[in-house]
Amino acid sequence: MSTQQQEPEEAPETDPEAAEVPPESHEMKAQSSPQQARLQRKQDGLAARERAADETELEGDTVHIKVFRYDPEVEAKQEPRFDDFYVPYTRGMTVLDALIYARDEFDPSLTFRHSCRQAICGSDAFFVNGSQRLGCKTQLSELSQPVRIEPLPHQEVVKDLVVDMEHFYDQMHSVEPYFQQEDLPAGELAEQRQTRENREKVKMSTRCIWCAACMSSCNIAAGDNQYLGPAAINKAYRFAMDEREDEEIKEHRLRIIEQEHGVWRCQTQFSCTEVCPKDIPLTEHIQELKREAVKKNLKFW
Amino acid sequence: MSQSYNRGLIEDFGRWKEFSAGMWAWIFHKFTGWILIGYLFTHIAVLSSAIAAADGQTIVVGGETVNAYTGTLQGLESLFIVRVMEVGLLAVAVFHILNGCRLLMVDLGIGLEAQDKSFYASLVLTGIIVVASVPTFMQGVGL
Ligand code: HEM
Ligand code: SF4
Ligand code: FES
């Protein structure tokens, strides 16, 4: 089972969010940006839910999960269906832990991607109880039962919870997600310095783990396969806003994102921002790029 | 990749219960925008009766002979269903305007973290305004 499992009395509950936030939350408390306020609310909610979870005492119970099954290569699984598993609950158990248990103990053919178990590899975004979530970052105690686990919507299902990510990766690559500065500082070992302010500006956008939860939640992306999608646009933002790249490179980047299937497709439904497991303010970044694109085109001087 | 299974449209519309505030706002905004366009045409059609009126055409409404324009309006306003549709039109227009202002703020990057609340506020305000307007719209109907 999960390597993350700990004896409750030995260690406090594993909380992926807390593990991620503390370093900045101290330095940023003072300025209290809207993003920070949002995170704070989220954390308060999390704490409240955890308290509630302690009270409901799932401990010792089993958790009922319903998992989507489909495999075109196996006759009995060609017709998609849901399988029920009853997994013994342990404190701190995540959706991914439950799936791993179900696979290891009940049905070795249950297929899903996972690797890091700490919200950093981006392999295990699933559609859990009607929204896109990372399996390893979602506590079972937060969910109502039965917990319905499906593959990400709007991506083709290869098998069980595994979806085809090729198209998502293509979109990510199409915004040229790499540093392109040509004029490097003199001296072979000179660093390319970034100001603290500029680093703060792109900070959230650098956190993307390529999980495709956002793309899956976006119903514009669902209807327009060529739409770059929130993650790719966020990637473009990360570089376009980086002041270490020259102005021409930024313009080149803006040209990519203002194409027909670029930023202007976004209808500000905020679905992506709501599901992003890394709390990236995606809609905000897309809107800012729209304004940048307009500013570039209105430049007469 | 081997064969794959496409779950189709059911994902989008079959799951309306799982839509978030921003998605509802988008759907309602589209819907109300197009209703308003539709109204624009009926509005033009009704107002065009002024052309006939200017040519001296008349209509008999309730035993009275009035010019074509006044007659058309009086005829429509005497129908209960038209009054109900007027309340509906107000609802649609008010929501579109309020949510339109919300969208303009979103475009300017203002208050993005309160986008769900501003959507609910638009809905509630629309409701209040519409309810408050009912007495006015229903005045003297079915005489
Ligand atoms: C003060 C009044 C109004 C405001 C503030 C307003 C605001 C807006 C905004 C901001 C959008 C763009 C939504 C987006 O970003 O996707 C929009 C869309 C639209 N509006 Fe309005 N609007 C107003 C009045 C009207 C009127 C009078 C009509 C009809 C005659 C109308 C018809 C539409 C239509 C058809 C759309 C496009 C809907 C779609 O996305 O398919 N609007 N409105
Ligand atoms: S932006 Fe967020 S939701 Fe989208 S791929 Fe990156 S981490 Fe996942
Ligand atoms: S297993 Fe790596 S992100 Fe969940």
Coordinates of C-alpha atoms and ligand atoms in Angstrom, one line a residue:
Chain A
M1 CA 0.0 0.0 0.0
S2 CA 0.9 3.6 0.2
T3 CA 4.4 4.5 1.4
Q4 CA 2.8 7.7 2.7
Q5 CA 0.9 6.0 5.4
Q6 CA 1.9 6.8 8.9
E7 CA 0.7 5.8 12.3
P8 CA -1.6 8.6 13.3
E9 CA -0.1 9.1 16.7
E10 CA 3.4 9.3 15.5
A11 CA 3.0 12.0 12.9
P12 CA 0.5 14.7 12.1
E13 CA -1.8 14.2 9.1
T14 CA -0.1 14.6 5.8
D15 CA -1.3 17.7 4.1
P16 CA 0.1 18.3 0.7
E17 CA -1.2 21.9 0.6
A18 CA 0.5 22.8 3.9
A19 CA 3.7 21.2 2.6
E20 CA 3.6 23.4 -0.4
V21 CA 2.5 26.8 0.9
P22 CA 4.4 27.7 4.1
P23 CA 7.7 29.1 2.7
E24 CA 5.9 31.9 0.8
S25 CA 2.9 32.3 3.0
H26 CA 5.1 34.0 5.7
E27 CA 6.7 36.5 3.4
M28 CA 3.5 37.2 1.6
K29 CA 1.1 37.5 4.6
A30 CA 1.9 41.2 4.8
Q31 CA 0.9 42.2 1.3
S32 CA -2.2 40.0 1.3
S33 CA -2.9 39.8 -2.4
P34 CA -6.3 38.5 -3.6
Q35 CA -4.5 35.2 -4.6
Q36 CA -3.2 35.0 -1.0
A37 CA -6.7 35.6 0.4
R38 CA -8.1 32.9 -1.8
L39 CA -5.4 30.5 -0.6
Q40 CA -6.1 31.5 2.9
R41 CA -9.8 30.8 2.5
K42 CA -9.0 27.5 0.9
Q43 CA -6.8 26.5 3.8
D44 CA -9.3 27.6 6.4
G45 CA -11.8 25.4 4.5
L46 CA -9.4 22.6 4.5
A47 CA -8.8 22.8 8.2
A48 CA -12.5 22.9 8.9
R49 CA -13.0 19.9 6.7
E50 CA -10.3 18.1 8.5
R51 CA -11.9 18.8 11.8
A52 CA -15.2 17.5 10.5
A53 CA -13.5 14.4 9.1
D54 CA -12.0 13.7 12.6
E55 CA -15.4 13.9 14.0
T56 CA -17.1 11.7 11.5
E57 CA -14.6 9.0 12.4
L58 CA -14.1 7.2 9.1
E59 CA -11.3 5.4 11.0
G60 CA -11.9 1.7 10.8
D61 CA -14.6 1.9 8.2
T62 CA -14.4 1.1 4.6
V63 CA -14.7 3.6 1.9
H64 CA -16.9 2.9 -1.1
I65 CA -15.3 3.8 -4.4
K66 CA -16.9 3.4 -7.8
V67 CA -14.3 3.2 -10.5
F68 CA -14.7 3.6 -14.3
R69 CA -13.6 0.5 -16.2
Y70 CA -13.0 0.2 -19.9
D71 CA -10.6 -1.7 -22.0
P72 CA -11.0 -2.0 -25.8
E73 CA -8.7 -5.0 -25.9
V74 CA -10.6 -7.1 -23.4
E75 CA -13.9 -8.5 -24.5
A76 CA -15.5 -8.2 -21.1
K77 CA -14.5 -4.6 -20.7
Q78 CA -15.4 -3.2 -24.0
E79 CA -18.6 -1.9 -22.6
P80 CA -17.7 0.9 -20.1
R81 CA -18.9 0.2 -16.6
F82 CA -18.3 1.1 -13.0
D83 CA -16.8 -1.3 -10.5
D84 CA -17.3 -1.0 -6.8
F85 CA -14.5 -1.4 -4.3
Y86 CA -14.7 -1.2 -0.5
V87 CA -11.4 -0.1 0.8
P88 CA -10.4 -0.1 4.4
Y89 CA -10.0 3.5 5.5
T90 CA -6.9 4.7 7.2
R91 CA -6.4 8.2 8.4
G92 CA -5.0 10.6 5.8
M93 CA -6.0 8.2 3.0
T94 CA -6.2 9.8 -0.5
V95 CA -8.1 8.9 -3.5
L96 CA -4.9 7.6 -5.0
D97 CA -4.2 5.4 -1.9
A98 CA -7.6 3.9 -2.3
L99 CA -7.0 3.1 -5.9
I100 CA -3.7 1.6 -5.2
Y101 CA -5.3 -0.5 -2.5
A102 CA -8.0 -1.6 -4.8
R103 CA -5.5 -2.6 -7.5
D104 CA -3.1 -4.4 -5.1
E105 CA -5.7 -6.2 -3.1
F106 CA -8.7 -6.7 -5.3
D107 CA -8.1 -6.3 -9.0
P108 CA -4.6 -6.2 -10.5
S109 CA -6.0 -5.1 -13.9
L110 CA -7.2 -1.8 -12.5
T111 CA -5.2 0.7 -14.5
F112 CA -4.2 4.3 -13.7
R113 CA -1.2 6.5 -13.8
H114 CA 0.7 7.6 -10.7
S115 CA 4.2 8.2 -9.6
C116 CA 5.2 10.8 -7.1
R117 CA 2.2 10.6 -4.7
Q118 CA 2.9 14.2 -3.7
A119 CA 1.3 16.4 -6.3
I120 CA 4.4 17.0 -8.3
C121 CA 4.5 14.6 -11.2
G122 CA 1.0 15.4 -12.5
S123 CA 0.1 11.9 -13.6
D124 CA -3.0 11.2 -11.5
A125 CA -5.6 13.8 -12.4
F126 CA -9.0 12.1 -12.3
F127 CA -12.6 13.1 -12.4
V128 CA -13.6 12.6 -8.8
N129 CA -17.2 13.2 -7.7
G130 CA -17.8 15.5 -10.6
S131 CA -14.6 17.6 -10.7
Q132 CA -11.1 17.3 -11.8
R133 CA -8.8 16.6 -8.9
L134 CA -5.3 15.1 -8.3
G135 CA -5.8 11.6 -6.8
C136 CA -2.8 12.0 -4.5
K137 CA -3.9 15.4 -3.2
T138 CA -7.5 14.6 -2.5
Q139 CA -8.4 13.3 0.9
L140 CA -11.2 10.7 1.0
S141 CA -12.5 12.3 4.2
E142 CA -13.4 15.4 2.1
L143 CA -15.6 13.5 -0.3
S144 CA -19.1 12.1 -0.1
Q145 CA -19.5 8.4 -0.7
P146 CA -19.6 6.5 -2.9
V147 CA -16.6 8.3 -4.4
R148 CA -17.0 8.2 -8.1
I149 CA -13.7 8.0 -9.9
E150 CA -13.6 8.5 -13.7
P151 CA -10.9 9.3 -16.2
L152 CA -10.5 13.0 -17.2
P153 CA -13.4 14.2 -19.4
H154 CA -12.7 15.5 -22.9
Q155 CA -9.7 13.3 -23.3
E156 CA -10.0 9.9 -25.0
V157 CA -9.9 7.0 -22.6
V158 CA -7.2 4.5 -23.4
K159 CA -8.0 2.1 -20.5
D160 CA -9.7 2.5 -17.2
L161 CA -8.5 5.8 -15.8
V162 CA -5.8 6.3 -18.3
V163 CA -6.5 9.0 -20.9
D164 CA -4.6 10.0 -24.0
M165 CA -2.4 13.0 -23.1
E166 CA -0.8 13.5 -26.5
H167 CA -3.0 16.4 -27.6
F168 CA -2.5 18.2 -24.3
Y169 CA 1.3 17.9 -24.6
D170 CA 1.1 19.1 -28.2
Q171 CA -0.7 22.2 -27.1
M172 CA 1.9 22.7 -24.3
H173 CA 4.8 22.5 -26.8
S174 CA 3.1 24.8 -29.3
V175 CA 3.7 27.8 -27.1
E176 CA 7.5 27.2 -27.1
P177 CA 7.8 26.6 -23.4
Y178 CA 11.5 27.3 -23.1
F179 CA 13.7 30.3 -22.5
Q180 CA 14.7 31.9 -25.8
Q181 CA 17.0 34.8 -24.8
E182 CA 19.8 35.0 -27.3
D183 CA 21.9 37.9 -26.0
L184 CA 23.4 36.4 -22.9
P185 CA 25.4 38.5 -20.4
A186 CA 29.1 38.8 -21.1
G187 CA 31.3 36.3 -19.4
E188 CA 30.8 32.6 -19.7
L189 CA 29.6 32.0 -16.2
A190 CA 27.5 35.2 -15.7
E191 CA 24.0 34.6 -14.4
Q192 CA 20.9 35.9 -16.0
R193 CA 19.5 37.7 -13.1
Q194 CA 15.8 38.2 -12.5
T195 CA 14.4 40.8 -10.2
R196 CA 12.6 39.7 -7.1
E197 CA 9.5 41.5 -8.3
N198 CA 9.6 39.8 -11.7
R199 CA 10.1 36.4 -10.0
E200 CA 7.0 37.1 -7.8
K201 CA 5.0 37.9 -10.9
V202 CA 5.7 34.6 -12.7
K203 CA 6.0 32.5 -9.5
M204 CA 2.5 31.0 -9.6
S205 CA 2.7 30.3 -13.3
T206 CA 5.9 28.3 -13.0
R207 CA 4.1 25.7 -10.8
C208 CA 2.3 23.9 -13.5
I209 CA 2.7 20.1 -13.2
W210 CA 1.1 19.3 -16.6
C211 CA -1.7 17.3 -15.1
A212 CA -4.3 18.5 -17.7
A213 CA -7.0 19.0 -15.1
C214 CA -7.6 22.5 -16.3
M215 CA -7.8 21.5 -20.0
S216 CA -10.3 18.8 -19.0
S217 CA -12.5 21.2 -17.1
C218 CA -12.7 23.8 -19.8
N219 CA -15.7 23.5 -22.0
I220 CA -14.2 25.8 -24.6
A221 CA -11.3 23.4 -25.0
A222 CA -13.9 20.6 -25.2
G223 CA -15.6 22.2 -28.2
D224 CA -12.5 23.5 -29.9
N225 CA -9.7 21.0 -30.2
Q226 CA -7.3 23.6 -31.5
Y227 CA -7.7 25.9 -28.5
L228 CA -4.4 26.2 -26.7
G229 CA -6.1 25.7 -23.4
P230 CA -5.4 27.2 -20.0
A231 CA -2.2 25.3 -19.2
A232 CA -0.5 26.2 -22.5
I233 CA -1.5 29.8 -22.2
N234 CA -0.3 29.8 -18.6
K235 CA 3.0 28.5 -19.9
A236 CA 3.2 31.3 -22.5
Y237 CA 2.5 33.7 -19.7
R238 CA 5.3 32.4 -17.6
F239 CA 7.8 33.3 -20.4
A240 CA 6.1 36.3 -21.9
M241 CA 6.1 38.0 -18.5
D242 CA 9.7 37.0 -17.8
E243 CA 11.7 40.2 -18.2
R244 CA 14.9 38.4 -19.0
E245 CA 13.7 37.8 -22.5
D246 CA 14.0 40.6 -25.1
E247 CA 11.0 42.6 -26.3
E248 CA 11.0 40.9 -29.7
I249 CA 10.7 37.5 -28.1
K250 CA 7.8 38.7 -26.0
E251 CA 6.1 39.9 -29.2
H252 CA 6.7 36.6 -30.8
R253 CA 5.1 34.9 -27.8
L254 CA 2.2 37.3 -27.9
R255 CA 1.7 36.5 -31.6
I256 CA 1.4 32.8 -30.8
I257 CA -1.2 33.3 -28.1
E258 CA -3.3 35.8 -29.9
Q259 CA -3.9 33.5 -32.8
E260 CA -7.4 32.4 -33.7
H261 CA -7.4 29.5 -31.2
G262 CA -5.5 31.4 -28.6
V263 CA -6.4 33.6 -25.7
W264 CA -9.5 35.1 -27.3
R265 CA -11.3 31.7 -27.1
C266 CA -11.3 32.0 -23.3
Q267 CA -14.8 33.0 -22.1
T268 CA -13.8 33.5 -18.5
Q269 CA -15.8 30.6 -17.0
F270 CA -13.1 30.1 -14.3
S271 CA -13.4 26.3 -14.5
C272 CA -9.7 25.9 -14.9
T273 CA -8.8 28.2 -12.0
E274 CA -11.2 26.2 -9.8
V275 CA -9.7 22.8 -10.5
C276 CA -6.0 23.6 -10.8
P277 CA -4.3 21.6 -8.0
K278 CA -1.4 24.0 -7.9
D279 CA -3.7 27.0 -7.3
I280 CA -2.5 28.8 -10.4
P281 CA -4.7 31.8 -11.1
L282 CA -5.2 30.7 -14.7
T283 CA -8.1 33.0 -15.7
E284 CA -6.2 35.9 -14.3
H285 CA -3.1 35.0 -16.4
I286 CA -5.2 34.5 -19.6
Q287 CA -6.9 37.9 -19.0
E288 CA -3.6 39.6 -18.5
L289 CA -2.3 38.2 -21.7
K290 CA -5.4 39.4 -23.6
R291 CA -4.7 42.9 -22.3
E292 CA -1.0 42.6 -23.3
A293 CA -2.0 41.5 -26.8
V294 CA -4.3 44.4 -27.1
K295 CA -1.7 46.8 -25.9
K296 CA 0.9 45.5 -28.3
N297 CA -1.5 46.0 -31.2
L298 CA -2.5 49.4 -30.1
K299 CA 1.1 50.6 -29.9
F300 CA 1.3 53.6 -32.4
W301 CA 4.4 55.2 -31.0
Chain B
M1 CA -2.3 4.0 -28.8
S2 CA -4.9 1.4 -29.3
Q3 CA -8.5 2.1 -29.7
S4 CA -10.1 4.6 -27.4
Y5 CA -13.4 5.4 -26.1
N6 CA -15.0 8.8 -26.6
R7 CA -17.7 9.5 -24.0
G8 CA -19.2 12.2 -26.1
L9 CA -21.6 15.1 -25.3
I10 CA -23.0 13.5 -22.2
E11 CA -20.0 14.8 -20.4
D12 CA -20.9 18.4 -21.0
F13 CA -24.6 18.7 -20.7
G14 CA -25.4 15.5 -18.7
R15 CA -23.3 16.9 -16.0
W16 CA -25.0 20.3 -15.5
K17 CA -25.4 19.6 -11.9
E18 CA -21.7 19.8 -11.5
F19 CA -21.3 23.1 -13.3
S20 CA -19.6 25.9 -11.3
A21 CA -20.7 29.5 -11.0
G22 CA -18.6 30.7 -13.9
M23 CA -20.1 28.2 -16.2
W24 CA -23.6 29.1 -15.4
A25 CA -22.8 32.7 -15.8
W26 CA -21.5 32.0 -19.3
I27 CA -24.5 29.9 -20.3
F28 CA -27.0 32.5 -19.0
H29 CA -25.1 35.4 -20.6
K30 CA -25.1 33.7 -24.0
F31 CA -28.8 32.8 -23.7
T32 CA -29.8 36.3 -22.6
G33 CA -27.7 38.0 -25.2
W34 CA -29.5 36.1 -28.0
I35 CA -32.9 36.6 -26.5
L36 CA -32.2 40.3 -26.5
I37 CA -31.2 40.1 -30.2
G38 CA -34.5 38.2 -30.9
Y39 CA -36.4 40.9 -29.0
L40 CA -34.7 43.6 -31.1
F41 CA -36.4 42.2 -34.3
T42 CA -39.9 41.9 -32.7
H43 CA -39.4 45.4 -31.4
I44 CA -38.6 46.7 -34.9
A45 CA -41.6 44.9 -36.3
V46 CA -43.9 46.5 -33.7
L47 CA -42.4 50.0 -34.1
S48 CA -42.8 49.7 -37.9
S49 CA -46.5 49.9 -37.5
A50 CA -45.8 53.6 -37.1
I51 CA -45.1 53.7 -40.9
A52 CA -48.6 52.3 -41.6
A53 CA -50.0 54.9 -39.1
A54 CA -48.2 57.7 -40.9
D55 CA -49.9 56.5 -44.1
G56 CA -53.2 57.0 -42.4
Q57 CA -54.1 53.4 -41.8
T58 CA -56.4 52.7 -38.8
I59 CA -57.3 49.7 -36.6
V60 CA -60.4 49.0 -34.5
V61 CA -59.5 48.1 -30.9
G62 CA -62.3 47.5 -28.5
G63 CA -64.8 49.3 -30.7
E64 CA -62.6 52.3 -31.0
T65 CA -60.9 53.4 -34.2
V66 CA -57.3 54.4 -33.6
N67 CA -54.3 54.7 -35.8
A68 CA -52.4 51.6 -36.7
Y69 CA -49.5 52.2 -34.3
T70 CA -51.5 53.0 -31.2
G71 CA -53.8 50.1 -32.1
T72 CA -51.0 47.6 -32.4
L73 CA -49.6 48.6 -29.1
Q74 CA -52.9 48.6 -27.3
G75 CA -53.8 45.3 -28.8
L76 CA -50.5 43.7 -27.6
E77 CA -50.6 45.3 -24.2
S78 CA -54.1 44.0 -23.5
L79 CA -52.8 40.4 -23.8
F80 CA -51.8 38.8 -20.5
I81 CA -49.1 36.7 -22.2
V82 CA -47.5 39.8 -23.6
R83 CA -47.3 41.2 -20.1
V84 CA -45.6 38.0 -18.8
M85 CA -43.2 38.1 -21.7
E86 CA -42.4 41.7 -20.8
V87 CA -41.5 40.7 -17.3
G88 CA -39.3 37.9 -18.8
L89 CA -37.7 40.4 -21.1
L90 CA -36.8 42.7 -18.2
A91 CA -35.4 39.7 -16.3
V92 CA -33.2 38.8 -19.3
A93 CA -32.1 42.4 -19.9
V94 CA -31.3 43.1 -16.3
F95 CA -29.3 39.9 -15.9
H96 CA -27.4 40.5 -19.1
I97 CA -26.5 44.1 -18.1
L98 CA -25.5 43.1 -14.5
N99 CA -23.5 40.1 -15.6
G100 CA -22.2 42.2 -18.6
C101 CA -20.7 44.6 -16.1
R102 CA -19.3 41.7 -14.2
L103 CA -17.7 40.4 -17.4
L104 CA -16.2 43.8 -18.1
M105 CA -14.6 43.8 -14.6
V106 CA -13.3 40.3 -15.3
D107 CA -11.8 41.6 -18.6
L108 CA -10.1 44.4 -16.7
G109 CA -8.8 41.9 -14.2
I110 CA -10.6 43.5 -11.3
G111 CA -12.0 41.4 -8.5
L112 CA -11.3 38.0 -10.2
E113 CA -11.3 36.2 -6.9
A114 CA -14.9 37.3 -6.2
Q115 CA -16.2 36.3 -9.6
D116 CA -18.6 33.7 -8.2
K117 CA -20.0 36.0 -5.7
S118 CA -20.6 38.7 -8.3
F119 CA -22.4 36.2 -10.4
Y120 CA -24.7 35.3 -7.4
A121 CA -25.1 39.0 -6.7
S122 CA -26.2 39.6 -10.3
L123 CA -28.8 36.8 -10.0
V124 CA -30.2 38.0 -6.7
L125 CA -30.4 41.6 -7.9
T126 CA -32.1 40.5 -11.1
G127 CA -34.6 38.6 -9.0
I128 CA -35.3 41.6 -6.8
I129 CA -35.7 44.0 -9.7
V130 CA -38.0 41.7 -11.6
V131 CA -40.2 41.0 -8.6
A132 CA -40.4 44.7 -7.9
S133 CA -41.4 45.4 -11.5
V134 CA -44.3 42.9 -11.6
P135 CA -47.0 45.3 -10.3
T136 CA -46.0 48.0 -12.9
F137 CA -46.0 45.5 -15.7
M138 CA -49.3 43.9 -14.7
Q139 CA -51.2 47.2 -14.3
G140 CA -54.6 47.2 -15.9
V141 CA -54.1 43.9 -17.7
G142 CA -57.2 42.0 -18.9
L143 CA -59.5 45.1 -18.8
Ligands
HEM1 C1 -25.8 47.7 -20.7 C2 -26.1 46.7 -21.5 C3 -25.2 45.6 -21.9 C4 -24.0 45.2 -21.4 C5 -23.3 45.8 -20.2 C6 -23.6 44.0 -22.2 C7 -22.4 43.3 -22.0 C8 -22.0 42.3 -22.7 C9 -20.7 41.7 -22.7 C10 -19.6 42.1 -21.8 C11 -20.7 40.7 -23.6 C12 -19.5 39.8 -23.9 C13 -19.5 38.5 -23.1 C14 -18.3 37.7 -23.3 O1 -17.2 38.2 -22.9 O2 -18.3 36.6 -23.8 C15 -22.0 40.6 -24.2 C16 -22.4 39.7 -25.1 C17 -23.5 39.7 -25.9 N1 -24.5 40.7 -25.8 FE1 -24.6 42.2 -24.4 N2 -24.5 43.8 -23.1 C18 -25.6 44.7 -23.0 C19 -26.7 44.8 -23.8 C20 -27.0 44.0 -24.9 C21 -28.2 44.1 -25.7 C22 -29.2 45.2 -25.6 C23 -28.2 43.1 -26.6 C24 -29.1 42.7 -27.7 C25 -29.7 43.5 -28.5 C26 -27.0 42.3 -26.3 C27 -26.6 41.1 -26.9 C28 -25.5 40.4 -26.7 C29 -25.1 39.2 -27.4 C30 -25.9 38.5 -28.5 C31 -23.9 38.8 -26.9 C32 -23.1 37.6 -27.3 C33 -23.5 36.4 -26.6 C34 -22.7 35.2 -27.0 O3 -21.6 35.1 -26.4 O4 -23.1 34.5 -27.8 N3 -26.3 42.8 -25.2 N4 -22.8 41.6 -23.7
SF4_2 S1 -2.3 24.7 -15.0 FE1 -2.9 23.6 -13.1 S2 -4.5 22.2 -13.8 FE2 -3.5 23.0 -15.6 S3 -2.0 21.4 -16.1 FE3 -0.9 22.9 -14.9 S4 -1.1 22.2 -12.8 FE4 -2.6 21.0 -14.0
FES3 S1 1.0 10.9 -8.2 FE1 2.3 12.5 -8.9 S2 0.9 14.1 -8.9 FE2 -0.3 12.6 -8.0

